[in-house]
Amino acid sequence: MVQIMKILHYILLFFCMFTSCSGSSGSQNLTWYNKATISNITEDPDKPKELMRISIGISQQVFYLSKKSPDYKTLMQKLDQSFKKGKAYNIGIENNTNIIKQINDIK
């Protein structure tokens, strides 16, 4: 009986360690577009004071960048560099909102 309790204890410990190291909750809500380049940047015609409309890739999938985001300037600089110079980035889009939340350099 003691052996069974020890085994269950180790399984529970392993499970807790595994779930706590499974990644940050913020990145789990993102869909990533890897090695993506920006094909167009415009103000959103419906909400020009709130959003920028960003087109990614040849097929020009449309996403948005919130002007109210605390990272707006940094993200916009990277998007502009991609648009003007063709620099590719890994771009994280928030699920269900189509808003760009993160842009990472390609490693």
Coordinates of N, CA and C in Angstrom, one line a residue:
M1 N 0.8 -1.2 0.0 CA 0.0 0.0 0.0 C 0.9 1.3 0.0
V2 N 1.9 1.3 0.7 CA 2.8 2.4 0.8 C 3.5 2.6 -0.6
Q3 N 3.8 1.6 -1.3 CA 4.4 1.7 -2.6 C 3.4 2.4 -3.6
I4 N 2.2 2.0 -3.5 CA 1.2 2.6 -4.4 C 1.1 4.1 -4.1
M5 N 1.1 4.4 -2.8 CA 1.0 5.9 -2.5 C 2.2 6.6 -3.0
K6 N 3.4 6.1 -2.9 CA 4.6 6.7 -3.4 C 4.5 6.9 -4.9
I7 N 4.0 5.9 -5.6 CA 3.9 6.0 -7.1 C 2.9 7.1 -7.4
L8 N 1.8 7.1 -6.7 CA 0.7 8.1 -7.0 C 1.3 9.5 -6.7
H9 N 2.0 9.6 -5.6 CA 2.6 10.9 -5.3 C 3.6 11.4 -6.4
Y10 N 4.4 10.5 -6.9 CA 5.3 10.9 -8.0 C 4.6 11.2 -9.3
I11 N 3.6 10.5 -9.6 CA 2.8 10.8 -10.8 C 2.1 12.2 -10.6
L12 N 1.6 12.5 -9.5 CA 1.0 13.8 -9.2 C 2.0 14.9 -9.3
L13 N 3.2 14.7 -8.7 CA 4.3 15.6 -8.8 C 4.7 15.9 -10.2
F14 N 4.8 14.8 -11.0 CA 5.2 14.9 -12.4 C 4.2 15.7 -13.2
F15 N 2.9 15.4 -12.9 CA 1.8 16.1 -13.6 C 1.8 17.6 -13.3
C16 N 2.0 18.0 -12.0 CA 2.1 19.4 -11.7 C 3.3 20.1 -12.3
M17 N 4.4 19.4 -12.4 CA 5.6 20.0 -13.0 C 5.4 20.2 -14.5
F18 N 4.8 19.2 -15.1 CA 4.5 19.3 -16.6 C 3.6 20.4 -16.9
T19 N 2.5 20.5 -16.2 CA 1.5 21.6 -16.5 C 2.0 23.0 -16.2
S20 N 2.8 23.1 -15.2 CA 3.4 24.4 -14.9 C 4.4 24.9 -15.9
C21 N 5.0 24.0 -16.6 CA 6.1 24.3 -17.6 C 5.6 24.3 -19.0
S22 N 4.3 24.2 -19.2 CA 3.8 24.0 -20.6 C 3.7 25.3 -21.4
G23 N 4.2 26.4 -20.9 CA 4.2 27.6 -21.7 C 3.3 28.7 -21.0
S24 N 3.5 29.9 -21.5 CA 2.8 31.0 -21.0 C 1.4 31.1 -21.5
S25 N 0.4 31.5 -20.7 CA -1.0 31.5 -21.2 C -1.2 32.6 -22.3
G26 N -0.3 33.6 -22.3 CA -0.5 34.7 -23.3 C -0.2 34.1 -24.7
S27 N 0.8 33.3 -24.9 CA 1.2 32.8 -26.2 C 0.2 31.7 -26.7
Q28 N -0.5 31.1 -25.8 CA -1.4 30.0 -26.2 C -2.6 30.6 -26.9
N29 N -2.9 31.9 -26.8 CA -4.0 32.5 -27.4 C -3.7 33.1 -28.7
L30 N -2.5 32.8 -29.3 CA -2.0 33.4 -30.5 C -1.9 32.3 -31.6
T31 N -2.2 32.8 -32.8 CA -1.9 32.0 -34.0 C -0.7 32.6 -34.7
W32 N 0.3 31.8 -35.0 CA 1.6 32.4 -35.5 C 1.7 32.2 -37.0
Y33 N 2.1 33.3 -37.7 CA 2.4 33.3 -39.1 C 3.9 33.5 -39.2
N34 N 4.6 32.4 -39.5 CA 6.1 32.4 -39.5 C 6.6 32.8 -40.8
K35 N 7.7 33.6 -40.8 CA 8.4 34.1 -42.0 C 7.5 34.9 -42.9
A36 N 6.7 35.7 -42.2 CA 5.7 36.5 -43.0 C 6.2 37.9 -43.3
T37 N 5.8 38.4 -44.4 CA 6.1 39.8 -44.8 C 4.8 40.5 -45.0
I38 N 4.9 41.8 -44.8 CA 3.7 42.7 -44.9 C 3.6 43.2 -46.3
S39 N 2.4 43.1 -46.9 CA 2.1 43.5 -48.2 C 1.4 44.9 -48.3
N40 N 0.8 45.3 -47.2 CA 0.1 46.6 -47.2 C -0.3 47.0 -45.8
I41 N -0.2 48.3 -45.6 CA -0.5 49.0 -44.3 C -1.4 50.2 -44.6
T42 N -2.6 50.2 -44.0 CA -3.5 51.3 -44.2 C -4.3 51.5 -42.9
E43 N -4.9 52.7 -42.8 CA -5.8 52.9 -41.7 C -7.1 52.2 -42.0
D44 N -7.7 51.6 -40.9 CA -9.0 50.9 -41.1 C -10.1 51.9 -41.5
P45 N -10.8 51.7 -42.6 CA -11.8 52.7 -43.0 C -13.0 52.9 -42.0
D46 N -13.3 51.8 -41.3 CA -14.4 51.8 -40.3 C -14.0 52.4 -39.0
K47 N -12.7 52.2 -38.6 CA -12.3 52.7 -37.3 C -10.9 53.3 -37.4
P48 N -10.7 54.4 -38.1 CA -9.4 55.0 -38.4 C -8.6 55.5 -37.2
K49 N -9.3 55.9 -36.1 CA -8.7 56.4 -34.9 C -8.3 55.2 -34.0
E50 N -8.7 54.0 -34.3 CA -8.5 52.9 -33.4 C -7.6 51.8 -34.0
L51 N -7.7 51.6 -35.3 CA -7.0 50.4 -35.9 C -6.3 50.7 -37.2
M52 N -5.2 50.0 -37.4 CA -4.5 50.0 -38.6 C -4.8 48.6 -39.3
R53 N -5.0 48.6 -40.6 CA -5.3 47.4 -41.3 C -4.0 46.9 -41.9
I54 N -3.6 45.7 -41.6 CA -2.3 45.1 -42.0 C -2.6 43.9 -42.9
S55 N -2.0 43.9 -44.1 CA -2.1 42.7 -45.0 C -0.8 41.9 -45.0
I56 N -1.0 40.6 -44.8 CA 0.2 39.8 -44.7 C 0.2 38.8 -45.9
G57 N 1.4 38.8 -46.5 CA 1.7 37.8 -47.6 C 1.1 38.1 -48.9
I58 N 1.3 37.2 -49.8 CA 0.8 37.4 -51.2 C -0.7 37.3 -51.3
S59 N -1.3 36.4 -50.5 CA -2.7 36.3 -50.5 C -3.4 37.4 -49.7
Q60 N -2.6 38.3 -49.1 CA -3.1 39.5 -48.4 C -4.2 39.2 -47.4
Q61 N -3.9 38.3 -46.4 CA -4.8 38.1 -45.3 C -4.8 39.4 -44.5
V62 N -5.9 39.8 -44.1 CA -6.0 41.1 -43.4 C -6.1 40.9 -41.9
F63 N -5.3 41.6 -41.1 CA -5.3 41.6 -39.7 C -5.2 43.1 -39.2
Y64 N -5.3 43.3 -37.9 CA -5.4 44.6 -37.4 C -4.3 44.9 -36.3
L65 N -3.9 46.1 -36.2 CA -3.0 46.6 -35.1 C -3.8 47.7 -34.4
S66 N -4.0 47.5 -33.1 CA -4.7 48.5 -32.3 C -3.8 49.7 -32.0
K67 N -4.2 50.9 -32.3 CA -3.5 52.1 -32.0 C -3.4 52.3 -30.5
K68 N -4.3 51.7 -29.7 CA -4.3 51.8 -28.3 C -3.4 50.8 -27.6
S69 N -2.8 49.9 -28.3 CA -1.9 48.9 -27.7 C -0.7 49.6 -27.1
P70 N -0.2 49.2 -25.9 CA 1.0 49.8 -25.4 C 2.2 49.5 -26.2
D71 N 2.2 48.5 -27.1 CA 3.4 48.2 -27.9 C 3.2 48.7 -29.4
Y72 N 2.2 49.6 -29.5 CA 1.9 50.1 -30.9 C 3.1 50.6 -31.7
K73 N 3.9 51.5 -31.1 CA 5.0 52.1 -31.8 C 6.1 51.0 -32.2
T74 N 6.4 50.1 -31.3 CA 7.4 49.1 -31.6 C 6.9 48.1 -32.7
L75 N 5.6 47.7 -32.5 CA 5.0 46.8 -33.5 C 4.9 47.5 -34.9
M76 N 4.5 48.8 -34.9 CA 4.4 49.5 -36.1 C 5.7 49.7 -36.8
Q77 N 6.8 49.9 -36.1 CA 8.1 50.0 -36.7 C 8.5 48.7 -37.4
K78 N 8.2 47.6 -36.8 CA 8.6 46.3 -37.4 C 7.7 46.1 -38.6
L79 N 6.4 46.4 -38.5 CA 5.5 46.2 -39.7 C 6.0 47.1 -40.8
D80 N 6.3 48.3 -40.5 CA 6.8 49.2 -41.6 C 8.0 48.8 -42.2
Q81 N 9.0 48.2 -41.4 CA 10.2 47.7 -42.0 C 10.0 46.5 -42.9
S82 N 9.0 45.7 -42.5 CA 8.7 44.5 -43.3 C 8.0 45.0 -44.6
F83 N 7.1 46.0 -44.5 CA 6.4 46.5 -45.7 C 7.4 47.2 -46.7
K84 N 8.3 48.0 -46.2 CA 9.2 48.8 -47.1 C 10.4 48.0 -47.5
K85 N 10.9 47.1 -46.7 CA 12.2 46.5 -47.0 C 12.0 45.0 -47.2
G86 N 10.8 44.4 -47.1 CA 10.6 43.0 -47.3 C 11.1 42.1 -46.2
K87 N 11.4 42.7 -45.0 CA 11.9 41.9 -43.9 C 10.8 41.0 -43.4
A88 N 11.2 39.7 -43.2 CA 10.2 38.7 -42.7 C 10.3 38.6 -41.2
Y89 N 9.1 38.4 -40.6 CA 9.0 38.2 -39.1 C 8.1 37.1 -38.8
N90 N 8.1 36.6 -37.6 CA 7.1 35.7 -37.0 C 6.1 36.6 -36.3
I91 N 4.8 36.5 -36.8 CA 3.8 37.4 -36.3 C 2.7 36.6 -35.6
G92 N 2.4 37.0 -34.4 CA 1.4 36.4 -33.5 C 0.1 37.2 -33.6
I93 N -0.9 36.5 -34.0 CA -2.3 37.1 -34.1 C -3.2 36.5 -33.0
E94 N -3.8 37.4 -32.3 CA -4.7 36.9 -31.2 C -5.9 36.2 -31.8
N95 N -6.2 35.0 -31.3 CA -7.3 34.2 -31.8 C -8.6 34.9 -31.5
N96 N -9.5 34.8 -32.5 CA -10.9 35.4 -32.4 C -10.9 36.9 -32.6
T97 N -9.8 37.6 -32.7 CA -9.9 39.1 -32.8 C -9.2 39.5 -34.1
N98 N -8.3 38.7 -34.6 CA -7.4 39.1 -35.8 C -6.6 40.3 -35.5
I99 N -6.2 40.6 -34.2 CA -5.4 41.7 -33.8 C -3.9 41.2 -33.6
I100 N -3.0 41.9 -34.2 CA -1.6 41.5 -34.1 C -1.1 41.9 -32.7
K101 N -0.6 40.9 -31.9 CA -0.2 41.1 -30.6 C 1.3 41.0 -30.4
Q102 N 2.0 40.3 -31.3 CA 3.4 40.1 -31.1 C 4.1 39.9 -32.4
I103 N 5.3 40.5 -32.5 CA 6.1 40.3 -33.7 C 7.5 39.9 -33.2
N104 N 8.0 38.8 -33.7 CA 9.4 38.3 -33.3 C 10.3 38.2 -34.5
D105 N 11.6 38.5 -34.3 CA 12.6 38.3 -35.3 C 12.7 36.8 -35.6
I106 N 13.0 36.4 -36.8 CA 13.2 35.0 -37.1 C 14.6 34.6 -36.6
K107 N 14.6 33.5 -36.0 CA 15.8 32.9 -35.4 C 16.5 32.0 -36.4

